[in-house]
PDB file of C-alpha atoms in Angstrom:
ATOM      1  CA  UNK A 125       0.007  -0.001   0.001  1.00  0.00           C
ATOM      2  CA  UNK A 126       2.827   2.353   0.878  1.00  0.00           C
ATOM      3  CA  UNK A 127       4.472   1.605  -2.464  1.00  0.00           C
ATOM      4  CA  UNK A 128       1.178   2.265  -4.262  1.00  0.00           C
ATOM      5  CA  UNK A 129       0.745   5.553  -2.457  1.00  0.00           C
ATOM      6  CA  UNK A 130       4.274   6.570  -3.381  1.00  0.00           C
ATOM      7  CA  UNK A 131       3.635   5.750  -7.055  1.00  0.00           C
ATOM      8  CA  UNK A 132       0.335   7.619  -6.952  1.00  0.00           C
ATOM      9  CA  UNK A 133       2.021  10.701  -5.521  1.00  0.00           C
ATOM     10  CA  UNK A 134       4.761  10.456  -8.133  1.00  0.00           C
ATOM     11  CA  UNK A 135       2.217  10.326 -10.954  1.00  0.00           C
ATOM     12  CA  UNK A 136       0.335  13.256  -9.443  1.00  0.00           C
ATOM     13  CA  UNK A 137       3.577  15.230  -9.218  1.00  0.00           C
ATOM     14  CA  UNK A 138       4.456  14.455 -12.836  1.00  0.00           C
ATOM     15  CA  UNK A 139       0.938  15.396 -13.905  1.00  0.00           C
ATOM     16  CA  UNK A 140       1.306  18.744 -12.197  1.00  0.00           C
ATOM     17  CA  UNK A 141       4.578  19.339 -14.018  1.00  0.00           C
ATOM     18  CA  UNK A 142       2.972  18.361 -17.326  1.00  0.00           C
ATOM     19  CA  UNK A 143       0.000  20.646 -16.754  1.00  0.00           C
ATOM     20  CA  UNK A 144       2.313  23.443 -15.743  1.00  0.00           C
ATOM     21  CA  UNK A 145       4.339  23.029 -18.923  1.00  0.00           C
ATOM     22  CA  UNK A 146       1.132  22.801 -20.958  1.00  0.00           C
ATOM     23  CA  UNK A 147      -0.133  26.037 -19.491  1.00  0.00           C
ATOM     24  CA  UNK A 148       3.052  27.767 -20.584  1.00  0.00           C
ATOM     25  CA  UNK A 149       2.599  26.492 -24.138  1.00  0.00           C
ATOM     26  CA  UNK A 150      -1.054  27.547 -24.171  1.00  0.00           C
ATOM     27  CA  UNK A 151      -0.124  30.943 -22.746  1.00  0.00           C
ATOM     28  CA  UNK A 152       2.395  31.422 -25.506  1.00  0.00           C
ATOM     29  CA  UNK A 153      -0.386  30.359 -27.904  1.00  0.00           C
ATOM     30  CA  UNK A 154       1.799  30.309 -31.004  1.00  0.00           C
ATOM     31  CA  UNK A 155       4.261  27.709 -32.262  1.00  0.00           C
ATOM     32  CA  UNK A 156       7.104  27.727 -34.770  1.00  0.00           C
ATOM     33  CA  UNK A 157       5.966  24.329 -36.081  1.00  0.00           C
ATOM     34  CA  UNK A 158       2.260  25.144 -36.372  1.00  0.00           C
ATOM     35  CA  UNK A 159       2.140  24.422 -40.112  1.00  0.00           C
ATOM     36  CA  UNK A 160       4.714  21.631 -40.021  1.00  0.00           C
ATOM     37  CA  UNK A 161       2.340  19.021 -41.408  1.00  0.00           C
ATOM     38  CA  UNK A 162      -0.558  21.101 -42.785  1.00  0.00           C
ATOM     39  CA  UNK A 163       1.616  23.356 -44.976  1.00  0.00           C
ATOM     40  CA  UNK A 164       5.241  22.167 -44.982  1.00  0.00           C
ATOM     41  CA  UNK A 165       6.213  24.435 -47.924  1.00  0.00           C
ATOM     42  CA  UNK A 166       4.824  27.597 -46.331  1.00  0.00           C
ATOM     43  CA  UNK A 167       8.095  29.262 -45.320  1.00  0.00           C
ATOM     44  CA  UNK A 168       9.851  28.655 -48.640  1.00  0.00           C
ATOM     45  CA  UNK A 169       6.775  29.880 -50.547  1.00  0.00           C
ATOM     46  CA  UNK A 170       6.621  33.161 -48.611  1.00  0.00           C
ATOM     47  CA  UNK A 171      10.381  33.682 -48.739  1.00  0.00           C
ATOM     48  CA  UNK A 172      10.461  33.272 -52.491  1.00  0.00           C
ATOM     49  CA  UNK A 173       7.740  35.883 -53.017  1.00  0.00           C
ATOM     50  CA  UNK A 174       9.250  38.352 -50.558  1.00  0.00           C
ATOM     51  CA  UNK A 175      12.734  37.972 -52.032  1.00  0.00           C
ATOM     52  CA  UNK A 176      11.337  38.690 -55.505  1.00  0.00           C
ATOM     53  CA  UNK A 177       9.308  41.702 -54.309  1.00  0.00           C
ATOM     54  CA  UNK A 178      12.293  43.243 -52.527  1.00  0.00           C
ATOM     55  CA  UNK A 179      14.524  42.569 -55.534  1.00  0.00           C
ATOM     56  CA  UNK A 180      12.002  44.468 -57.667  1.00  0.00           C
ATOM     57  CA  UNK A 181      11.870  47.378 -55.213  1.00  0.00           C
ATOM     58  CA  UNK A 182      14.131  47.644 -52.167  1.00  0.00           C
ATOM     59  CA  UNK A 183      11.652  49.900 -50.390  1.00  0.00           C
ATOM     60  CA  UNK A 184       9.115  47.087 -50.318  1.00  0.00           C
ATOM     61  CA  UNK A 185      11.061  45.385 -47.527  1.00  0.00           C
ATOM     62  CA  UNK A 186      10.365  48.311 -45.221  1.00  0.00           C
ATOM     63  CA  UNK A 187       6.731  48.453 -46.342  1.00  0.00           C
ATOM     64  CA  UNK A 188       6.091  44.780 -45.504  1.00  0.00           C
ATOM     65  CA  UNK A 189       7.782  45.135 -42.108  1.00  0.00           C
ATOM     66  CA  UNK A 190       5.641  48.182 -41.373  1.00  0.00           C
ATOM     67  CA  UNK A 191       2.449  46.347 -42.319  1.00  0.00           C
ATOM     68  CA  UNK A 192       3.077  43.809 -39.574  1.00  0.00           C
ATOM     69  CA  UNK A 193       3.805  46.553 -37.017  1.00  0.00           C
ATOM     70  CA  UNK A 194       0.662  48.537 -37.904  1.00  0.00           C
ATOM     71  CA  UNK A 195      -1.390  45.357 -37.797  1.00  0.00           C
ATOM     72  CA  UNK A 196      -0.206  44.228 -34.377  1.00  0.00           C
ATOM     73  CA  UNK A 197      -0.766  47.618 -32.705  1.00  0.00           C
ATOM     74  CA  UNK A 198      -4.486  47.561 -33.508  1.00  0.00           C
ATOM     75  CA  UNK A 199      -6.391  44.809 -31.663  1.00  0.00           C
ATOM     76  CA  UNK A 200      -3.405  42.478 -31.933  1.00  0.00           C
ATOM     77  CA  UNK A 201      -1.738  40.661 -34.835  1.00  0.00           C
ATOM     78  CA  UNK A 202      -4.916  39.616 -36.614  1.00  0.00           C
ATOM     79  CA  UNK A 203      -4.536  40.761 -40.228  1.00  0.00           C
ATOM     80  CA  UNK A 204      -7.126  43.499 -39.752  1.00  0.00           C
ATOM     81  CA  UNK A 205      -4.984  46.089 -41.564  1.00  0.00           C
ATOM     82  CA  UNK A 206      -5.437  44.153 -44.792  1.00  0.00           C
ATOM     83  CA  UNK A 207      -9.240  44.507 -44.864  1.00  0.00           C
ATOM     84  CA  UNK A 208     -10.694  46.825 -47.500  1.00  0.00           C
ATOM     85  CA  UNK A 209     -13.612  49.103 -46.732  1.00  0.00           C
ATOM     86  CA  UNK A 210     -16.988  47.714 -47.752  1.00  0.00           C
ATOM     87  CA  UNK A 211     -20.670  48.454 -47.250  1.00  0.00           C
ATOM     88  CA  UNK A 212     -20.553  46.455 -44.018  1.00  0.00           C
ATOM     89  CA  UNK A 213     -17.023  47.114 -42.790  1.00  0.00           C
ATOM     90  CA  UNK A 214     -14.832  50.146 -42.178  1.00  0.00           C
ATOM     91  CA  UNK A 215     -11.210  49.149 -42.464  1.00  0.00           C
ATOM     92  CA  UNK A 216      -7.995  50.670 -41.121  1.00  0.00           C
ATOM     93  CA  UNK A 217      -6.414  51.719 -44.412  1.00  0.00           C
ATOM     94  CA  UNK A 218      -7.857  55.240 -44.270  1.00  0.00           C
ATOM     95  CA  UNK A 219      -6.635  55.906 -40.704  1.00  0.00           C
ATOM     96  CA  UNK A 220      -4.251  58.855 -40.404  1.00  0.00           C
ATOM     97  CA  UNK A 221      -1.146  56.669 -39.834  1.00  0.00           C
ATOM     98  CA  UNK A 222      -2.020  54.476 -42.831  1.00  0.00           C
ATOM     99  CA  UNK A 223      -3.668  56.644 -45.512  1.00  0.00           C
ATOM    100  CA  UNK A 224      -1.389  57.343 -48.497  1.00  0.00           C
ATOM    101  CA  UNK A 225       1.394  55.720 -46.504  1.00  0.00           C
ATOM    102  CA  UNK A 226       1.022  52.019 -45.707  1.00  0.00           C
ATOM    103  CA  UNK A 227       1.654  49.899 -48.777  1.00  0.00           C
ATOM    104  CA  UNK A 228       2.535  46.421 -49.955  1.00  0.00           C
ATOM    105  CA  UNK A 229      -0.998  45.045 -50.044  1.00  0.00           C
ATOM    106  CA  UNK A 230      -0.522  43.767 -53.584  1.00  0.00           C
ATOM    107  CA  UNK A 231       2.549  41.820 -52.500  1.00  0.00           C
ATOM    108  CA  UNK A 232       0.583  40.214 -49.662  1.00  0.00           C
ATOM    109  CA  UNK A 233      -2.127  39.325 -52.212  1.00  0.00           C
ATOM    110  CA  UNK A 234       0.494  37.594 -54.350  1.00  0.00           C
ATOM    111  CA  UNK A 235       1.924  35.711 -51.380  1.00  0.00           C
ATOM    112  CA  UNK A 236      -1.562  34.618 -50.306  1.00  0.00           C
ATOM    113  CA  UNK A 237      -2.302  33.339 -53.821  1.00  0.00           C
ATOM    114  CA  UNK A 238       0.942  31.388 -53.872  1.00  0.00           C
ATOM    115  CA  UNK A 239       0.304  29.929 -50.409  1.00  0.00           C
ATOM    116  CA  UNK A 240      -3.259  28.947 -51.308  1.00  0.00           C
ATOM    117  CA  UNK A 241      -1.837  27.065 -54.285  1.00  0.00           C
ATOM    118  CA  UNK A 242       0.270  24.820 -52.015  1.00  0.00           C
ATOM    119  CA  UNK A 243      -2.151  24.507 -49.080  1.00  0.00           C
ATOM    120  CA  UNK A 244      -5.629  25.898 -49.580  1.00  0.00           C
ATOM    121  CA  UNK A 245      -7.540  27.344 -46.644  1.00  0.00           C
ATOM    122  CA  UNK A 246      -4.847  26.618 -44.088  1.00  0.00           C
ATOM    123  CA  UNK A 247      -2.623  29.672 -43.534  1.00  0.00           C
ATOM    124  CA  UNK A 248      -3.888  32.962 -42.122  1.00  0.00           C
ATOM    125  CA  UNK A 249      -3.133  36.363 -43.584  1.00  0.00           C
ATOM    126  CA  UNK A 250      -1.910  37.446 -40.142  1.00  0.00           C
ATOM    127  CA  UNK A 251       0.732  34.714 -40.206  1.00  0.00           C
ATOM    128  CA  UNK A 252       1.746  35.674 -43.729  1.00  0.00           C
ATOM    129  CA  UNK A 253       2.346  39.218 -42.490  1.00  0.00           C
ATOM    130  CA  UNK A 254       4.569  37.929 -39.658  1.00  0.00           C
ATOM    131  CA  UNK A 255       6.643  35.730 -41.954  1.00  0.00           C
ATOM    132  CA  UNK A 256       6.938  38.438 -44.637  1.00  0.00           C
ATOM    133  CA  UNK A 257       8.191  40.943 -42.050  1.00  0.00           C
ATOM    134  CA  UNK A 258      11.000  38.578 -41.015  1.00  0.00           C
ATOM    135  CA  UNK A 259      11.902  37.698 -44.581  1.00  0.00           C
ATOM    136  CA  UNK A 260      11.994  41.381 -45.558  1.00  0.00           C
ATOM    137  CA  UNK A 261      14.528  42.170 -42.834  1.00  0.00           C
ATOM    138  CA  UNK A 262      16.677  39.219 -43.905  1.00  0.00           C
ATOM    139  CA  UNK A 263      16.452  40.224 -47.592  1.00  0.00           C
ATOM    140  CA  UNK A 264      17.866  43.631 -46.688  1.00  0.00           C
ATOM    141  CA  UNK A 265      20.773  42.238 -44.679  1.00  0.00           C
ATOM    142  CA  UNK A 266      19.259  42.152 -41.195  1.00  0.00           C
ATOM    143  CA  UNK A 267      18.960  39.495 -38.530  1.00  0.00           C
ATOM    144  CA  UNK A 268      16.655  36.508 -38.675  1.00  0.00           C
ATOM    145  CA  UNK A 269      14.411  34.969 -36.041  1.00  0.00           C
ATOM    146  CA  UNK A 270      12.081  32.030 -35.672  1.00  0.00           C
ATOM    147  CA  UNK A 271       8.550  33.240 -36.441  1.00  0.00           C
ATOM    148  CA  UNK A 272       5.875  31.923 -34.116  1.00  0.00           C
ATOM    149  CA  UNK A 273       2.731  30.882 -36.013  1.00  0.00           C
ATOM    150  CA  UNK A 274      -0.875  29.930 -35.470  1.00  0.00           C
ATOM    151  CA  UNK A 275      -2.652  33.280 -35.684  1.00  0.00           C
ATOM    152  CA  UNK A 276      -6.099  33.467 -37.217  1.00  0.00           C
ATOM    153  CA  UNK A 277      -7.643  36.380 -39.097  1.00  0.00           C
ATOM    154  CA  UNK A 278     -10.040  38.944 -37.727  1.00  0.00           C
ATOM    155  CA  UNK A 279     -13.382  39.466 -39.435  1.00  0.00           C
ATOM    156  CA  UNK A 280     -13.452  43.088 -38.278  1.00  0.00           C
ATOM    157  CA  UNK A 281     -11.141  46.105 -38.176  1.00  0.00           C
ATOM    158  CA  UNK A 282     -10.830  49.233 -36.046  1.00  0.00           C
ATOM    159  CA  UNK A 283     -10.360  52.619 -37.686  1.00  0.00           C
ATOM    160  CA  UNK A 284     -10.413  54.323 -34.280  1.00  0.00           C
ATOM    161  CA  UNK A 285      -7.821  51.882 -32.936  1.00  0.00           C
ATOM    162  CA  UNK A 286      -5.497  52.606 -35.834  1.00  0.00           C
ATOM    163  CA  UNK A 287      -5.874  56.342 -35.250  1.00  0.00           C
ATOM    164  CA  UNK A 288      -5.196  56.103 -31.517  1.00  0.00           C
ATOM    165  CA  UNK A 289      -2.765  53.219 -31.044  1.00  0.00           C
ATOM    166  CA  UNK A 290      -0.099  53.742 -33.720  1.00  0.00           C
ATOM    167  CA  UNK A 291       2.462  56.345 -32.584  1.00  0.00           C
ATOM    168  CA  UNK A 292       2.557  59.511 -34.671  1.00  0.00           C
ATOM    169  CA  UNK A 293       5.802  60.822 -36.202  1.00  0.00           C
ATOM    170  CA  UNK A 294       5.304  63.905 -34.005  1.00  0.00           C
ATOM    171  CA  UNK A 295       5.254  61.876 -30.769  1.00  0.00           C
ATOM    172  CA  UNK A 296       7.519  62.884 -27.895  1.00  0.00           C
ATOM    173  CA  UNK A 297       9.404  60.352 -25.800  1.00  0.00           C
ATOM    174  CA  UNK A 298       6.745  59.903 -23.129  1.00  0.00           C
ATOM    175  CA  UNK A 299       4.056  59.345 -25.772  1.00  0.00           C
ATOM    176  CA  UNK A 300       6.218  56.722 -27.472  1.00  0.00           C
ATOM    177  CA  UNK A 301       6.873  54.909 -24.211  1.00  0.00           C
ATOM    178  CA  UNK A 302       3.132  54.963 -23.380  1.00  0.00           C
ATOM    179  CA  UNK A 303       2.075  53.717 -26.818  1.00  0.00           C
ATOM    180  CA  UNK A 304       4.413  50.726 -26.643  1.00  0.00           C
ATOM    181  CA  UNK A 305       3.648  50.066 -22.985  1.00  0.00           C
ATOM    182  CA  UNK A 306      -0.054  49.829 -23.873  1.00  0.00           C
ATOM    183  CA  UNK A 307       0.880  46.904 -26.117  1.00  0.00           C
ATOM    184  CA  UNK A 308       2.927  45.203 -23.389  1.00  0.00           C
ATOM    185  CA  UNK A 309       6.271  46.340 -24.812  1.00  0.00           C
ATOM    186  CA  UNK A 310       9.015  47.837 -22.684  1.00  0.00           C
ATOM    187  CA  UNK A 311      10.915  51.070 -23.282  1.00  0.00           C
ATOM    188  CA  UNK A 312      13.933  49.047 -24.404  1.00  0.00           C
ATOM    189  CA  UNK A 313      11.733  47.167 -26.877  1.00  0.00           C
ATOM    190  CA  UNK A 314      10.342  50.478 -28.126  1.00  0.00           C
ATOM    191  CA  UNK A 315      13.879  51.714 -28.805  1.00  0.00           C
ATOM    192  CA  UNK A 316      14.957  48.593 -30.642  1.00  0.00           C
ATOM    193  CA  UNK A 317      11.752  48.258 -32.680  1.00  0.00           C
ATOM    194  CA  UNK A 318      12.169  51.903 -33.733  1.00  0.00           C
ATOM    195  CA  UNK A 319      15.362  50.652 -35.374  1.00  0.00           C
ATOM    196  CA  UNK A 320      13.098  49.397 -38.177  1.00  0.00           C
ATOM    197  CA  UNK A 321      13.509  52.964 -39.426  1.00  0.00           C
ATOM    198  CA  UNK A 322      16.959  52.023 -40.639  1.00  0.00           C
ATOM    199  CA  UNK A 323      15.085  51.157 -43.868  1.00  0.00           C
ATOM    200  CA  UNK A 324      12.211  52.880 -45.639  1.00  0.00           C
ATOM    201  CA  UNK A 325      11.135  56.416 -46.428  1.00  0.00           C
ATOM    202  CA  UNK A 326       8.860  59.081 -45.010  1.00  0.00           C
ATOM    203  CA  UNK A 327       6.728  61.756 -46.598  1.00  0.00           C
ATOM    204  CA  UNK A 328       7.650  65.421 -46.351  1.00  0.00           C
ATOM    205  CA  UNK A 329       4.447  66.180 -44.462  1.00  0.00           C
ATOM    206  CA  UNK A 330       5.697  63.992 -41.610  1.00  0.00           C
ATOM    207  CA  UNK A 331       9.022  65.766 -41.079  1.00  0.00           C
ATOM    208  CA  UNK A 332       8.523  69.318 -42.432  1.00  0.00           C
ATOM    209  CA  UNK A 333       7.975  70.828 -38.980  1.00  0.00           C
ATOM    210  CA  UNK A 334      11.158  69.194 -37.730  1.00  0.00           C
ATOM    211  CA  UNK A 335      13.487  70.465 -40.432  1.00  0.00           C
ATOM    212  CA  UNK A 336      12.118  74.016 -40.351  1.00  0.00           C
ATOM    213  CA  UNK A 337      11.420  74.527 -36.663  1.00  0.00           C
ATOM    214  CA  UNK A 338      13.541  72.270 -34.477  1.00  0.00           C
ATOM    215  CA  UNK A 339      17.031  72.921 -33.107  1.00  0.00           C
ATOM    216  CA  UNK A 340      18.128  69.375 -32.272  1.00  0.00           C
ATOM    217  CA  UNK A 341      18.904  68.600 -35.892  1.00  0.00           C
ATOM    218  CA  UNK A 342      22.233  68.893 -37.709  1.00  0.00           C
ATOM    219  CA  UNK A 343      22.142  72.124 -39.746  1.00  0.00           C
ATOM    220  CA  UNK A 344      23.607  70.580 -42.896  1.00  0.00           C
ATOM    221  CA  UNK A 345      21.131  67.715 -42.696  1.00  0.00           C
ATOM    222  CA  UNK A 346      18.137  70.039 -42.322  1.00  0.00           C
ATOM    223  CA  UNK A 347      19.348  72.137 -45.238  1.00  0.00           C
ATOM    224  CA  UNK A 348      19.742  69.109 -47.479  1.00  0.00           C
ATOM    225  CA  UNK A 349      16.178  67.990 -46.745  1.00  0.00           C
ATOM    226  CA  UNK A 350      14.581  71.359 -47.451  1.00  0.00           C
ATOM    227  CA  UNK A 351      15.280  71.139 -51.186  1.00  0.00           C
ATOM    228  CA  UNK A 352      12.978  68.121 -51.417  1.00  0.00           C
ATOM    229  CA  UNK A 353      10.528  69.303 -48.764  1.00  0.00           C
ATOM    230  CA  UNK A 354       9.530  72.953 -49.299  1.00  0.00           C
ATOM    231  CA  UNK A 355       7.887  74.814 -46.444  1.00  0.00           C
ATOM    232  CA  UNK A 356       4.484  74.876 -48.106  1.00  0.00           C
ATOM    233  CA  UNK A 357       4.333  72.175 -50.786  1.00  0.00           C
ATOM    234  CA  UNK A 358       5.539  68.720 -51.741  1.00  0.00           C
ATOM    235  CA  UNK A 359       3.697  66.870 -48.972  1.00  0.00           C
ATOM    236  CA  UNK A 360       4.206  63.496 -50.642  1.00  0.00           C
ATOM    237  CA  UNK A 361       7.868  63.927 -51.525  1.00  0.00           C
ATOM    238  CA  UNK A 362       9.918  61.150 -49.972  1.00  0.00           C
ATOM    239  CA  UNK A 363      13.166  61.132 -48.041  1.00  0.00           C
ATOM    240  CA  UNK A 364      14.963  58.108 -46.567  1.00  0.00           C
ATOM    241  CA  UNK A 365      14.624  57.495 -42.832  1.00  0.00           C
ATOM    242  CA  UNK A 366      18.308  56.513 -42.836  1.00  0.00           C
ATOM    243  CA  UNK A 367      20.292  58.829 -45.108  1.00  0.00           C
ATOM    244  CA  UNK A 368      23.396  56.606 -45.112  1.00  0.00           C
ATOM    245  CA  UNK A 369      22.156  53.113 -45.990  1.00  0.00           C
ATOM    246  CA  UNK A 370      18.415  53.495 -46.721  1.00  0.00           C
ATOM    247  CA  UNK A 371      17.948  50.012 -48.187  1.00  0.00           C
ATOM    248  CA  UNK A 372      20.220  48.056 -45.839  1.00  0.00           C
ATOM    249  CA  UNK A 373      19.045  46.797 -42.459  1.00  0.00           C
ATOM    250  CA  UNK A 374      21.860  47.873 -40.139  1.00  0.00           C
ATOM    251  CA  UNK A 375      22.486  50.107 -37.124  1.00  0.00           C
ATOM    252  CA  UNK A 376      23.005  53.373 -39.006  1.00  0.00           C
ATOM    253  CA  UNK A 377      19.636  54.584 -37.746  1.00  0.00           C
ATOM    254  CA  UNK A 378      21.159  54.887 -34.289  1.00  0.00           C
ATOM    255  CA  UNK A 379      24.404  56.403 -35.566  1.00  0.00           C
ATOM    256  CA  UNK A 380      22.287  59.067 -37.254  1.00  0.00           C
ATOM    257  CA  UNK A 381      20.408  59.835 -34.031  1.00  0.00           C
ATOM    258  CA  UNK A 382      23.696  60.393 -32.196  1.00  0.00           C
ATOM    259  CA  UNK A 383      24.651  62.826 -34.988  1.00  0.00           C
ATOM    260  CA  UNK A 384      21.268  64.608 -34.717  1.00  0.00           C
ATOM    261  CA  UNK A 385      20.213  63.269 -38.099  1.00  0.00           C
ATOM    262  CA  UNK A 386      16.985  61.513 -37.196  1.00  0.00           C
ATOM    263  CA  UNK A 387      14.426  62.282 -39.895  1.00  0.00           C
ATOM    264  CA  UNK A 388      11.260  62.259 -37.784  1.00  0.00           C
ATOM    265  CA  UNK A 389      10.652  64.151 -34.562  1.00  0.00           C
ATOM    266  CA  UNK A 390       9.754  60.838 -32.937  1.00  0.00           C
ATOM    267  CA  UNK A 391      13.096  59.361 -34.079  1.00  0.00           C
ATOM    268  CA  UNK A 392      15.267  62.071 -32.575  1.00  0.00           C
ATOM    269  CA  UNK A 393      13.305  61.916 -29.323  1.00  0.00           C
ATOM    270  CA  UNK A 394      15.146  58.667 -28.598  1.00  0.00           C
ATOM    271  CA  UNK A 395      18.412  60.616 -28.404  1.00  0.00           C
ATOM    272  CA  UNK A 396      17.657  64.015 -27.010  1.00  0.00           C
ATOM    273  CA  UNK A 397      19.264  64.209 -23.568  1.00  0.00           C
ATOM    274  CA  UNK A 398      16.782  61.799 -22.005  1.00  0.00           C
ATOM    275  CA  UNK A 399      16.591  58.369 -20.415  1.00  0.00           C
ATOM    276  CA  UNK A 400      16.893  56.473 -23.688  1.00  0.00           C
ATOM    277  CA  UNK A 401      20.161  58.028 -24.866  1.00  0.00           C
ATOM    278  CA  UNK A 402      22.353  55.274 -23.435  1.00  0.00           C
ATOM    279  CA  UNK A 403      20.475  52.486 -25.210  1.00  0.00           C
ATOM    280  CA  UNK A 404      20.730  54.377 -28.513  1.00  0.00           C
ATOM    281  CA  UNK A 405      24.461  54.755 -27.949  1.00  0.00           C
ATOM    282  CA  UNK A 406      24.786  51.009 -27.316  1.00  0.00           C
ATOM    283  CA  UNK A 407      23.024  50.126 -30.555  1.00  0.00           C
ATOM    284  CA  UNK A 408      24.970  52.751 -32.501  1.00  0.00           C
ATOM    285  CA  UNK A 409      28.228  51.091 -31.556  1.00  0.00           C
ATOM    286  CA  UNK A 410      27.156  47.436 -31.512  1.00  0.00           C
ATOM    287  CA  UNK A 411      25.153  46.160 -34.468  1.00  0.00           C
ATOM    288  CA  UNK A 412      25.101  42.574 -33.218  1.00  0.00           C
ATOM    289  CA  UNK A 413      23.399  43.667 -29.986  1.00  0.00           C
ATOM    290  CA  UNK A 414      20.853  45.595 -32.013  1.00  0.00           C
ATOM    291  CA  UNK A 415      20.166  42.584 -34.247  1.00  0.00           C
ATOM    292  CA  UNK A 416      19.765  40.214 -31.298  1.00  0.00           C
ATOM    293  CA  UNK A 417      17.448  42.532 -29.384  1.00  0.00           C
ATOM    294  CA  UNK A 418      15.445  43.386 -32.512  1.00  0.00           C
ATOM    295  CA  UNK A 419      14.793  39.715 -33.223  1.00  0.00           C
ATOM    296  CA  UNK A 420      13.572  39.100 -29.663  1.00  0.00           C
ATOM    297  CA  UNK A 421      11.358  42.182 -29.722  1.00  0.00           C
ATOM    298  CA  UNK A 422       9.795  41.176 -33.044  1.00  0.00           C
ATOM    299  CA  UNK A 423       8.826  37.784 -31.632  1.00  0.00           C
ATOM    300  CA  UNK A 424       7.226  39.487 -28.633  1.00  0.00           C
ATOM    301  CA  UNK A 425       5.427  42.050 -30.768  1.00  0.00           C
ATOM    302  CA  UNK A 426       4.135  39.255 -32.999  1.00  0.00           C
ATOM    303  CA  UNK A 427       2.490  37.693 -29.963  1.00  0.00           C
ATOM    304  CA  UNK A 428       0.278  40.691 -29.161  1.00  0.00           C
ATOM    305  CA  UNK A 429      -3.265  39.365 -28.686  1.00  0.00           C
ATOM    306  CA  UNK A 430      -3.390  36.856 -31.537  1.00  0.00           C
ATOM    307  CA  UNK A 431      -6.628  35.141 -32.436  1.00  0.00           C
ATOM    308  CA  UNK A 432      -6.135  31.399 -32.013  1.00  0.00           C
ATOM    309  CA  UNK A 433      -8.137  28.198 -31.772  1.00  0.00           C
ATOM    310  CA  UNK A 434     -11.690  28.764 -32.967  1.00  0.00           C
ATOM    311  CA  UNK A 435     -11.493  32.555 -32.836  1.00  0.00           C
ATOM    312  CA  UNK A 436     -11.497  34.467 -36.099  1.00  0.00           C
ATOM    313  CA  UNK A 437     -11.081  32.644 -39.396  1.00  0.00           C
ATOM    314  CA  UNK A 438      -8.608  31.746 -42.151  1.00  0.00           C
ATOM    315  CA  UNK A 439      -9.411  34.278 -44.836  1.00  0.00           C
ATOM    316  CA  UNK A 440      -9.406  33.089 -48.434  1.00  0.00           C
ATOM    317  CA  UNK A 441      -8.891  36.663 -49.597  1.00  0.00           C
ATOM    318  CA  UNK A 442      -6.830  38.843 -47.268  1.00  0.00           C
ATOM    319  CA  UNK A 443      -8.824  41.924 -48.272  1.00  0.00           C
ATOM    320  CA  UNK A 444     -12.236  40.722 -47.060  1.00  0.00           C
ATOM    321  CA  UNK A 445     -13.804  38.333 -44.546  1.00  0.00           C
ATOM    322  CA  UNK A 446     -14.971  34.997 -45.926  1.00  0.00           C
TER     323      UNK A 446
END
């Protein structure tokens, strides 16, 4: 009897351990092997399409990365940013942070078509966004990471959420910290995710006030920008967020901040005599540290409130609910 009791207690103890481990897996919700058997060619299919899109236009890498970011900050990583407006749905594409700015939807359409051809009705648009973001960074010379998968797609969108949750290019440091904190991301993660601005471009309307009115900007840099961004016209004229290597994912974004050459007001706020200066300095001098921290932060951002299990759906067309 004593031996039986001991065995029973041992099994109970092991069961507790198993349940504890299971709860961790469930809490994480996503898995790197989610499509291992249902769509084994998923990663290679997405990578091929992203590599081709970036080869056609280097800027597209930044656009695909930004799509994932703007998706996750509005009701979680659920593919809602991809939904078009319709008679029954108001999407997020016309929100102030997205209108005439967010792009790459046609590339996502192409990827979705290719994925449907190898495994129909299996892979979510939200997961495609997450994979495409990683592959875009890699295509432009940046770090890689293991993408966690298993998200499902939202059938709704939130215009108001897009307008309120995505940080504006005019944000000050406290507003940036608050916006990321609201998504469960730390100040350090905010700084490293801002490093995504080492690629891509911004419209004149988003940095005009900075180059004409602010003092914490290198004079020669401000002067060079004014020729392409007049004080009262040229709203849609583009300038690179990283003037040195605009199509290479590296740590020049931080080097530029130290030199007072951040394009956006929100960029330079990270290095402006405040609490985040030291982290910017670290990344400016150590690209490997930036790459490692960026990869970790992207995994965490990709796990913001995903729809899993029976929630949401697997959209056939990323632009509209089934």
